[in-house]
CSV table of C-alpha atoms in Angstrom, one decimal:
chain,number,residue,atom,x,y,z
S,1,MET,CA,81.5,116.7,107.7
S,2,SER,CA,82.8,117.9,104.4
S,3,PRO,CA,85.8,115.9,103.2
S,4,ARG,CA,89.3,117.0,103.8
S,5,VAL,CA,91.0,117.4,100.4
S,6,LEU,CA,94.6,116.4,100.0
S,7,PRO,CA,96.0,117.9,96.8
S,8,ALA,CA,97.2,115.7,94.0
S,9,GLU,CA,100.9,115.1,93.8
S,10,PRO,CA,102.5,115.2,90.4
S,11,GLY,CA,101.0,112.5,88.1
S,12,GLY,CA,98.4,111.5,90.7
S,13,VAL,CA,94.8,112.3,91.7
S,14,PRO,CA,93.5,114.1,94.8
S,15,ILE,CA,92.4,112.4,98.0
S,16,LEU,CA,89.1,113.2,99.6
S,17,ALA,CA,89.1,112.1,103.3
S,18,TRP,CA,85.8,111.9,105.3
S,19,THR,CA,87.7,111.6,108.6
S,20,ARG,CA,89.0,113.9,111.3
S,21,ARG,CA,91.8,111.3,111.9
S,22,LEU,CA,94.3,110.6,109.2
S,23,PRO,CA,96.8,108.0,110.6
S,24,PRO,CA,100.2,108.7,109.1
S,25,GLY,CA,100.6,105.2,107.8
S,26,ALA,CA,97.1,105.2,106.2
S,27,GLU,CA,97.8,108.5,104.5
S,28,GLU,CA,100.9,107.0,103.0
S,29,GLN,CA,98.8,104.1,101.7
S,30,LEU,CA,96.2,106.4,100.3
S,31,ARG,CA,98.9,108.4,98.4
S,32,LEU,CA,100.2,105.1,97.0
S,33,ILE,CA,96.8,104.5,95.4
S,34,ALA,CA,96.5,108.1,94.2
S,35,SER,CA,99.8,107.9,92.4
S,36,GLN,CA,98.9,104.9,90.3
S,37,PRO,CA,98.5,105.5,86.5
S,38,TYR,CA,95.2,103.6,86.2
S,39,VAL,CA,93.3,105.5,89.0
S,40,VAL,CA,90.8,108.1,87.8
S,41,GLU,CA,88.9,111.1,89.4
S,42,HIS,CA,90.2,110.9,93.0
S,43,VAL,CA,90.6,108.5,96.0
S,44,ALA,CA,88.0,108.6,98.7
S,45,ALA,CA,88.9,107.7,102.3
S,46,MET,CA,86.1,106.6,104.7
S,47,PRO,CA,86.0,107.7,108.4
S,48,ASP,CA,87.0,104.2,109.7
S,49,LEU,CA,90.3,104.5,107.8
S,50,HIS,CA,93.2,102.6,109.3
S,51,VAL,CA,96.5,101.0,108.2
S,52,ALA,CA,96.2,97.4,106.8
S,53,ARG,CA,98.3,95.1,104.7
S,54,ARG,CA,99.2,96.8,101.4
S,55,ILE,CA,96.1,99.1,101.3
S,56,ALA,CA,94.4,101.0,104.1
S,57,VAL,CA,91.0,99.7,105.2
S,58,GLY,CA,88.4,102.4,104.3
S,59,SER,CA,89.9,103.0,100.8
S,60,VAL,CA,87.7,103.6,97.7
S,61,PHE,CA,89.0,104.4,94.2
S,62,ALA,CA,88.0,103.9,90.6
S,63,THR,CA,89.7,102.8,87.4
S,64,GLY,CA,88.7,103.0,83.8
S,65,HIS,CA,89.5,99.4,82.9
S,66,HIS,CA,91.8,97.9,85.5
S,67,ILE,CA,91.3,95.5,88.4
S,68,VAL,CA,93.8,95.8,91.3
S,69,PRO,CA,93.9,92.5,93.3
S,70,GLY,CA,96.2,93.9,96.0
S,71,ALA,CA,93.6,96.6,96.8
S,72,LEU,CA,90.7,94.4,97.9
S,73,GLY,CA,92.2,92.4,100.8
S,74,GLY,CA,92.1,88.6,101.0
S,75,ASP,CA,88.6,88.2,102.4
S,76,LEU,CA,86.8,88.9,99.1
S,77,GLY,CA,83.1,89.7,99.4
S,78,CYS,CA,83.2,89.9,103.2
S,79,GLY,CA,80.1,91.6,104.5
S,80,VAL,CA,77.5,92.0,107.2
S,81,ARG,CA,73.8,91.0,107.5
S,82,ALA,CA,71.1,91.9,109.9
S,83,TYR,CA,67.6,90.6,110.7
S,84,ARG,CA,64.9,92.1,112.9
S,85,PHE,CA,62.4,90.2,115.0
S,86,ALA,CA,59.1,91.4,116.4
S,87,TYR,CA,60.2,90.0,119.7
S,88,PRO,CA,61.0,91.9,122.9
S,89,ALA,CA,64.7,91.5,123.6
S,90,ALA,CA,63.9,92.2,127.3
S,91,LEU,CA,62.5,88.7,127.6
S,92,LEU,CA,66.0,87.3,127.2
S,93,GLY,CA,67.6,87.0,130.6
S,94,ARG,CA,71.3,86.3,131.0
S,95,ASP,CA,70.8,82.5,131.4
S,96,LEU,CA,68.8,82.3,128.2
S,97,LEU,CA,71.3,84.4,126.3
S,98,GLU,CA,74.1,82.1,127.5
S,99,SER,CA,72.1,79.1,126.4
S,100,LEU,CA,71.5,80.6,123.0
S,101,LEU,CA,75.2,81.5,122.6
S,102,ALA,CA,76.2,77.9,123.5
S,103,ARG,CA,73.8,76.5,120.9
S,104,LEU,CA,75.1,78.9,118.3
S,105,SER,CA,78.7,77.9,119.0
S,106,ARG,CA,77.8,74.3,118.5
S,107,VAL,CA,76.4,74.8,115.0
S,108,ILE,CA,78.8,77.5,113.8
S,109,PRO,CA,82.5,76.8,113.6
S,110,VAL,CA,84.5,79.9,114.7
S,111,GLY,CA,88.1,81.0,114.5
S,112,ASP,CA,90.2,78.6,112.5
S,113,ALA,CA,87.6,75.8,112.8
S,114,THR,CA,86.1,74.3,109.6
S,115,HIS,CA,83.7,71.5,109.0
S,116,ARG,CA,85.3,68.1,109.2
S,117,GLY,CA,85.4,65.4,106.5
S,118,ARG,CA,83.9,66.4,103.2
S,119,GLY,CA,82.2,69.5,104.7
S,120,LEU,CA,78.8,70.8,103.6
S,121,ALA,CA,77.1,70.3,100.3
S,122,LEU,CA,77.6,73.4,98.2
S,123,PRO,CA,74.7,75.1,96.4
S,124,VAL,CA,74.5,73.7,92.9
S,125,GLU,CA,75.7,76.9,91.2
S,126,LEU,CA,78.9,76.8,93.3
S,127,GLU,CA,79.8,73.2,93.0
S,128,SER,CA,82.2,73.6,90.0
S,129,PRO,CA,82.7,77.2,89.0
S,130,PRO,CA,84.8,77.9,85.9
S,131,LEU,CA,87.8,79.3,87.7
S,132,SER,CA,90.8,80.4,85.7
S,133,THR,CA,93.3,77.7,86.6
S,134,GLN,CA,93.1,74.0,87.4
S,135,ARG,CA,94.9,74.6,90.7
S,136,LEU,CA,92.2,77.1,91.8
S,137,GLY,CA,89.6,74.6,90.8
S,138,ARG,CA,91.2,72.0,93.0
S,139,GLU,CA,91.5,74.4,95.9
S,140,TRP,CA,87.8,75.4,95.5
S,141,ALA,CA,86.8,71.7,95.6
S,142,ARG,CA,88.9,71.1,98.7
S,143,LEU,CA,88.2,74.3,100.7
S,144,ALA,CA,84.7,75.4,99.7
S,145,PRO,CA,82.7,72.6,101.3
S,146,ARG,CA,84.7,72.8,104.6
S,147,HIS,CA,84.6,76.6,104.9
S,148,LEU,CA,81.0,77.1,103.9
S,149,GLY,CA,79.0,78.1,107.0
S,150,THR,CA,82.1,79.0,109.1
S,151,LEU,CA,82.6,82.3,110.8
S,152,GLY,CA,86.4,82.8,110.9
S,153,GLY,CA,88.2,85.0,113.4
S,154,GLY,CA,89.3,88.6,113.8
S,155,ASN,CA,86.3,91.0,113.7
S,156,HIS,CA,83.9,88.4,112.4
S,157,PHE,CA,80.9,87.8,114.6
S,158,VAL,CA,77.4,86.5,115.2
S,159,GLU,CA,75.6,88.9,117.5
S,160,LEU,CA,72.2,89.4,119.2
S,161,ASP,CA,71.2,93.1,119.6
S,162,ARG,CA,68.2,95.2,120.7
S,163,ASP,CA,67.0,98.4,119.1
S,164,ALA,CA,65.6,101.5,120.7
S,165,GLY,CA,62.1,100.1,120.5
S,166,GLY,CA,63.1,96.9,122.3
S,167,ASP,CA,63.0,94.5,119.3
S,168,LEU,CA,65.6,91.7,118.9
S,169,TRP,CA,68.1,91.7,116.0
S,170,LEU,CA,70.5,89.1,114.7
S,171,LEU,CA,73.7,90.4,113.1
S,172,LEU,CA,76.5,88.5,111.4
S,173,HIS,CA,79.8,89.3,109.7
S,174,SER,CA,81.8,86.9,107.6
S,175,GLY,CA,83.2,86.5,104.1
S,176,SER,CA,84.8,84.1,101.7
S,177,ARG,CA,87.2,82.5,104.2
S,178,GLY,CA,90.0,80.3,102.7
S,179,VAL,CA,88.4,80.3,99.2
S,180,GLY,CA,88.7,84.1,98.9
S,181,ALA,CA,92.2,84.2,100.3
S,182,THR,CA,93.4,81.6,97.8
S,183,ILE,CA,91.9,83.4,94.8
S,184,ALA,CA,93.2,86.8,96.0
S,185,ASP,CA,96.8,85.4,96.6
S,186,HIS,CA,96.9,83.8,93.1
S,187,HIS,CA,95.9,87.0,91.3
S,188,LEU,CA,98.2,89.2,93.4
S,189,ARG,CA,101.1,87.0,92.2
S,190,VAL,CA,99.9,87.4,88.6
S,191,ALA,CA,99.6,91.1,89.0
S,192,THR,CA,103.0,91.4,90.6
S,193,ALA,CA,104.5,89.7,87.6
S,194,LEU,CA,102.5,91.3,84.8
S,195,GLY,CA,100.6,94.3,86.2
S,196,GLU,CA,101.0,98.1,85.8
S,197,GLY,CA,102.0,100.5,88.5
S,198,THR,CA,103.8,100.1,91.8
S,199,LEU,CA,100.4,98.8,93.2
S,200,PRO,CA,100.0,96.4,90.3
S,201,GLY,CA,96.8,96.6,88.3
S,202,LEU,CA,95.6,94.3,85.5
S,203,SER,CA,93.9,95.6,82.5
S,204,LEU,CA,90.5,94.1,82.0
S,205,HIS,CA,91.2,94.0,78.3
S,206,THR,CA,93.8,91.3,78.9
S,207,PRO,CA,93.2,87.6,79.7
S,208,GLU,CA,94.8,88.0,83.1
S,209,GLY,CA,92.6,90.9,84.1
S,210,ALA,CA,89.5,89.2,82.8
S,211,ALA,CA,90.4,86.0,84.7
S,212,CYS,CA,91.0,88.0,87.9
S,213,LEU,CA,87.6,89.7,87.7
S,214,ALA,CA,85.8,86.4,87.0
S,215,ASP,CA,87.5,84.6,89.9
S,216,THR,CA,86.9,87.5,92.3
S,217,GLN,CA,83.2,87.5,91.5
S,218,TRP,CA,83.1,83.8,92.3
S,219,ALA,CA,84.7,84.5,95.6
S,220,CYS,CA,82.1,87.1,96.3
S,221,ARG,CA,79.3,84.7,95.5
S,222,PHE,CA,80.8,82.2,97.9
S,223,ALA,CA,81.0,84.9,100.6
S,224,ARG,CA,77.3,85.6,100.2
S,225,ALA,CA,76.5,81.8,100.3
S,226,ASN,CA,78.6,81.6,103.4
S,227,ARG,CA,76.4,84.3,105.1
S,228,ASP,CA,73.3,82.4,103.8
S,229,VAL,CA,74.4,79.3,105.7
S,230,LEU,CA,75.5,81.1,108.8
S,231,ALA,CA,72.2,82.9,108.9
S,232,ALA,CA,70.2,79.7,108.3
S,233,ARG,CA,71.9,78.0,111.2
S,234,ALA,CA,71.5,81.0,113.6
S,235,LEU,CA,67.9,81.5,112.6
S,236,GLU,CA,67.2,77.8,113.2
S,237,VAL,CA,68.5,78.2,116.7
S,238,LEU,CA,66.3,81.2,117.4
S,239,SER,CA,63.3,79.4,115.9
S,240,ASP,CA,63.9,76.3,118.0
S,241,VAL,CA,64.5,78.1,121.3
S,242,LEU,CA,62.2,81.1,121.0
S,243,GLY,CA,59.8,80.1,118.2
S,244,ILE,CA,60.5,83.3,116.2
S,245,THR,CA,61.1,84.2,112.6
S,246,PRO,CA,62.6,87.4,111.2
S,247,ASP,CA,60.7,90.3,109.6
S,248,ALA,CA,61.7,89.9,106.0
S,249,ASP,CA,61.2,93.6,105.3
S,250,ALA,CA,63.9,94.6,107.8
S,251,THR,CA,66.8,92.4,106.4
S,252,VAL,CA,70.0,94.1,105.5
S,253,ASP,CA,73.0,92.6,103.6
S,254,VAL,CA,76.0,94.5,102.3
S,255,HIS,CA,79.6,93.6,101.5
S,256,HIS,CA,82.7,95.7,101.8
S,257,ASN,CA,85.7,94.1,100.0
S,258,HIS,CA,84.8,94.1,96.3
S,259,VAL,CA,85.1,95.7,92.8
S,260,ALA,CA,82.1,96.6,90.7
S,261,PRO,CA,81.3,98.4,87.5
S,262,GLU,CA,79.2,101.5,88.4
S,263,GLU,CA,78.1,104.8,86.8
S,264,HIS,CA,80.0,107.8,88.2
S,265,PHE,CA,80.7,111.2,86.7
S,266,GLY,CA,79.0,110.3,83.4
S,267,ARG,CA,80.8,107.1,82.6
S,268,THR,CA,81.2,103.5,83.8
S,269,LEU,CA,84.1,103.0,86.2
S,270,TRP,CA,85.4,100.0,88.1
S,271,VAL,CA,85.0,101.0,91.8
S,272,HIS,CA,87.3,99.2,94.3
S,273,ARG,CA,86.3,99.2,97.9
S,274,LYS,CA,88.4,97.8,100.7
S,275,GLY,CA,86.6,98.0,104.0
S,276,ALA,CA,84.0,100.3,102.6
S,277,VAL,CA,80.3,99.8,101.6
S,278,GLY,CA,78.6,101.0,98.4
S,279,LEU,CA,75.1,102.4,99.1
S,280,GLU,CA,72.7,104.0,96.7
S,281,ALA,CA,70.6,106.9,97.9
S,282,GLY,CA,68.0,105.5,100.2
S,283,GLN,CA,69.5,102.0,100.3
S,284,ARG,CA,70.0,100.5,103.8
S,285,GLY,CA,73.3,99.3,105.1
S,286,LEU,CA,74.8,98.2,108.4
S,287,ILE,CA,77.7,99.8,110.2
S,288,PRO,CA,78.9,97.7,113.1
S,289,GLY,CA,80.6,99.3,116.1
S,290,SER,CA,82.5,96.8,118.3
S,291,MET,CA,81.6,93.7,120.3
S,292,GLY,CA,80.7,96.0,123.2
S,293,THR,CA,79.3,99.1,121.5
S,294,ALA,CA,76.3,99.9,119.3
S,295,SER,CA,76.0,99.2,115.6
S,296,TYR,CA,73.7,101.3,113.3
S,297,VAL,CA,71.4,100.6,110.4
S,298,VAL,CA,71.9,103.5,108.0
S,299,GLU,CA,70.5,104.8,104.8
S,300,GLY,CA,72.8,106.0,102.0
S,301,LEU,CA,72.7,109.6,100.8
S,302,GLY,CA,74.3,108.8,97.4
S,303,GLU,CA,77.2,111.3,97.8
S,304,PRO,CA,78.9,111.3,94.4
S,305,ARG,CA,82.3,112.4,95.6
S,306,SER,CA,82.5,109.3,97.8
S,307,PHE,CA,81.5,107.0,94.9
S,308,ARG,CA,78.3,106.5,96.9
S,309,SER,CA,80.3,104.8,99.7
S,310,CYS,CA,80.4,104.8,103.5
S,311,SER,CA,82.4,103.2,106.3
S,312,HIS,CA,82.1,99.5,107.0
S,313,GLY,CA,82.5,99.8,110.7
S,314,ALA,CA,84.1,101.8,113.5
S,315,GLY,CA,87.7,101.4,112.4
S,316,ARG,CA,90.6,100.3,114.5
S,317,VAL,CA,92.7,102.8,116.5
S,318,LEU,CA,94.9,100.0,117.9
S,319,SER,CA,96.5,97.3,115.9
S,320,ARG,CA,96.0,93.7,117.1
S,321,THR,CA,99.5,93.7,118.5
S,322,GLU,CA,99.0,97.0,120.3
S,323,ALA,CA,95.6,95.8,121.7
S,324,ARG,CA,97.2,92.7,123.1
S,325,ALA,CA,100.0,94.8,124.7
S,326,ARG,CA,97.8,97.6,126.2
S,327,ILE,CA,94.4,96.0,127.1
S,328,ARG,CA,94.2,93.7,130.0
S,329,PRO,CA,91.6,90.9,130.0
S,330,ALA,CA,90.1,92.4,133.2
S,331,ALA,CA,89.5,95.7,131.3
S,332,LEU,CA,87.8,93.8,128.5
S,333,GLU,CA,85.5,92.0,131.0
S,334,HIS,CA,84.5,95.3,132.5
S,335,ALA,CA,83.7,96.7,129.1
S,336,LEU,CA,81.6,93.7,128.3
S,337,ARG,CA,79.8,93.4,131.6
S,338,ARG,CA,76.4,93.9,130.0
S,339,VAL,CA,77.2,91.7,126.9
S,340,VAL,CA,77.0,87.9,127.1
S,341,HIS,CA,80.2,86.4,125.6
S,342,ASP,CA,82.7,83.6,126.1
S,343,ALA,CA,84.7,84.9,129.1
S,344,GLY,CA,87.1,82.0,128.6
S,345,LYS,CA,88.5,83.6,125.5
S,346,ALA,CA,89.2,87.0,127.2
S,347,ASP,CA,93.0,86.6,126.6
S,348,SER,CA,92.5,86.5,122.8
S,349,LEU,CA,89.4,88.7,122.6
S,350,VAL,CA,91.4,91.7,123.9
S,351,GLU,CA,92.2,92.2,120.2
S,352,GLU,CA,88.6,93.0,119.6
S,353,ALA,CA,88.0,95.1,122.8
S,354,PRO,CA,85.9,98.3,122.3
S,355,ALA,CA,89.0,100.3,123.3
S,356,ALA,CA,90.7,99.0,120.1
S,357,TYR,CA,88.1,100.8,117.9
S,358,ARG,CA,87.0,104.3,117.2
S,359,ASP,CA,83.9,105.8,118.8
S,360,ILE,CA,81.1,104.8,116.4
S,361,ALA,CA,79.3,108.1,117.1
S,362,GLU,CA,82.4,110.0,115.9
S,363,VAL,CA,82.6,107.9,112.8
S,364,LEU,CA,78.9,108.7,112.0
S,365,GLU,CA,79.5,112.4,112.6
S,366,ASP,CA,82.4,112.3,110.1
S,367,GLU,CA,80.2,110.7,107.4
S,368,ALA,CA,77.1,112.8,108.0
S,369,ASP,CA,76.9,113.6,104.3
S,370,LEU,CA,77.3,109.9,103.3
S,371,VAL,CA,74.7,108.2,105.4
S,372,ILE,CA,71.8,108.8,107.8
S,373,PRO,CA,71.6,106.6,110.9
S,374,VAL,CA,68.0,105.2,111.2
S,375,ARG,CA,68.3,102.6,113.9
S,376,ARG,CA,70.7,102.0,116.8
S,377,LEU,CA,71.4,98.4,117.8
S,378,THR,CA,72.9,97.6,121.2
S,379,PRO,CA,74.7,94.3,121.6
S,380,ILE,CA,73.4,91.8,124.3
S,381,ALA,CA,75.3,88.7,123.2
S,382,VAL,CA,78.2,88.1,120.9
S,383,LEU,CA,79.9,85.0,119.4
S,384,LYS,CA,83.4,85.6,118.0
S,385,GLY,CA,86.3,83.4,116.9
């Protein structure tokens, strides 16, 4: 669909929304971004738009030389990854899937769980990054080894899927965990004290802005390293049990909470994406549905008005509080009757029930000029926190 255009208010920029649903609270959050003095061109809203803390998930905007720590969320560098195997998913009966899920849960801490003691050895390049304050350096040394290779909770997952051709896929979704949250909180406090605008932004020409950018980039590197370890552990389980390795040519990895310098409209801009993915034309991405509905491998179309962006998922239609109040565990069990999962967690997993999310087919229809779906992935087993 073509974007809905919300005219600019005095002193602001227009909003282009690729969604048939514009939740009132989310529209208010978009207008807050569009009114900031450092925002240029326009604000782009993705079809999975929904209200979140400070800034709506599904928001994309650009600045000339500012970074806005409050517009990226706390899970900096969070992203998704997918691997395809030339292995028939039909060979995996329910007993084998339950065994695989049990083994995955033993090697991947989920929810609030972290590694005990000193944690895991960090990659050499992440052992002592030059963070901007001594406190952040101490927190990195304390948190990073224990949070590396952990899944977290919420909508994070490790999942086994099958495609239309019957091949098996491994999907995972996680980010920078406590490391990213600590860095994000620190720079949000700095921006609140020193930044410009009612959604405080820091000029990259100042020491504070440069420090925020550098630390944010380290958090994103940690998020990718976290997915590396999660993937290595999951792939080892699949290799041990099934004797399979992935097709390297079919791997996808994209992140959706980040800021990056990119060329748009004839100049370099700093593009901020919260719950949105940047895809060049022809580049492959992954748009998850929910733990009970399909996900899609897609190719970007490079739409310039979206800052070459697309949705990062299906998008919530119920908040977690609303989902807990409205969705019964029995209804969740019915929705997941064909998906192997930890039924003992049904009381908490109602927050992630398919009914709490938009129809992924509707989301893809709304962004038909942003991406092309190339492969549908149906979940057969899912591990969540």
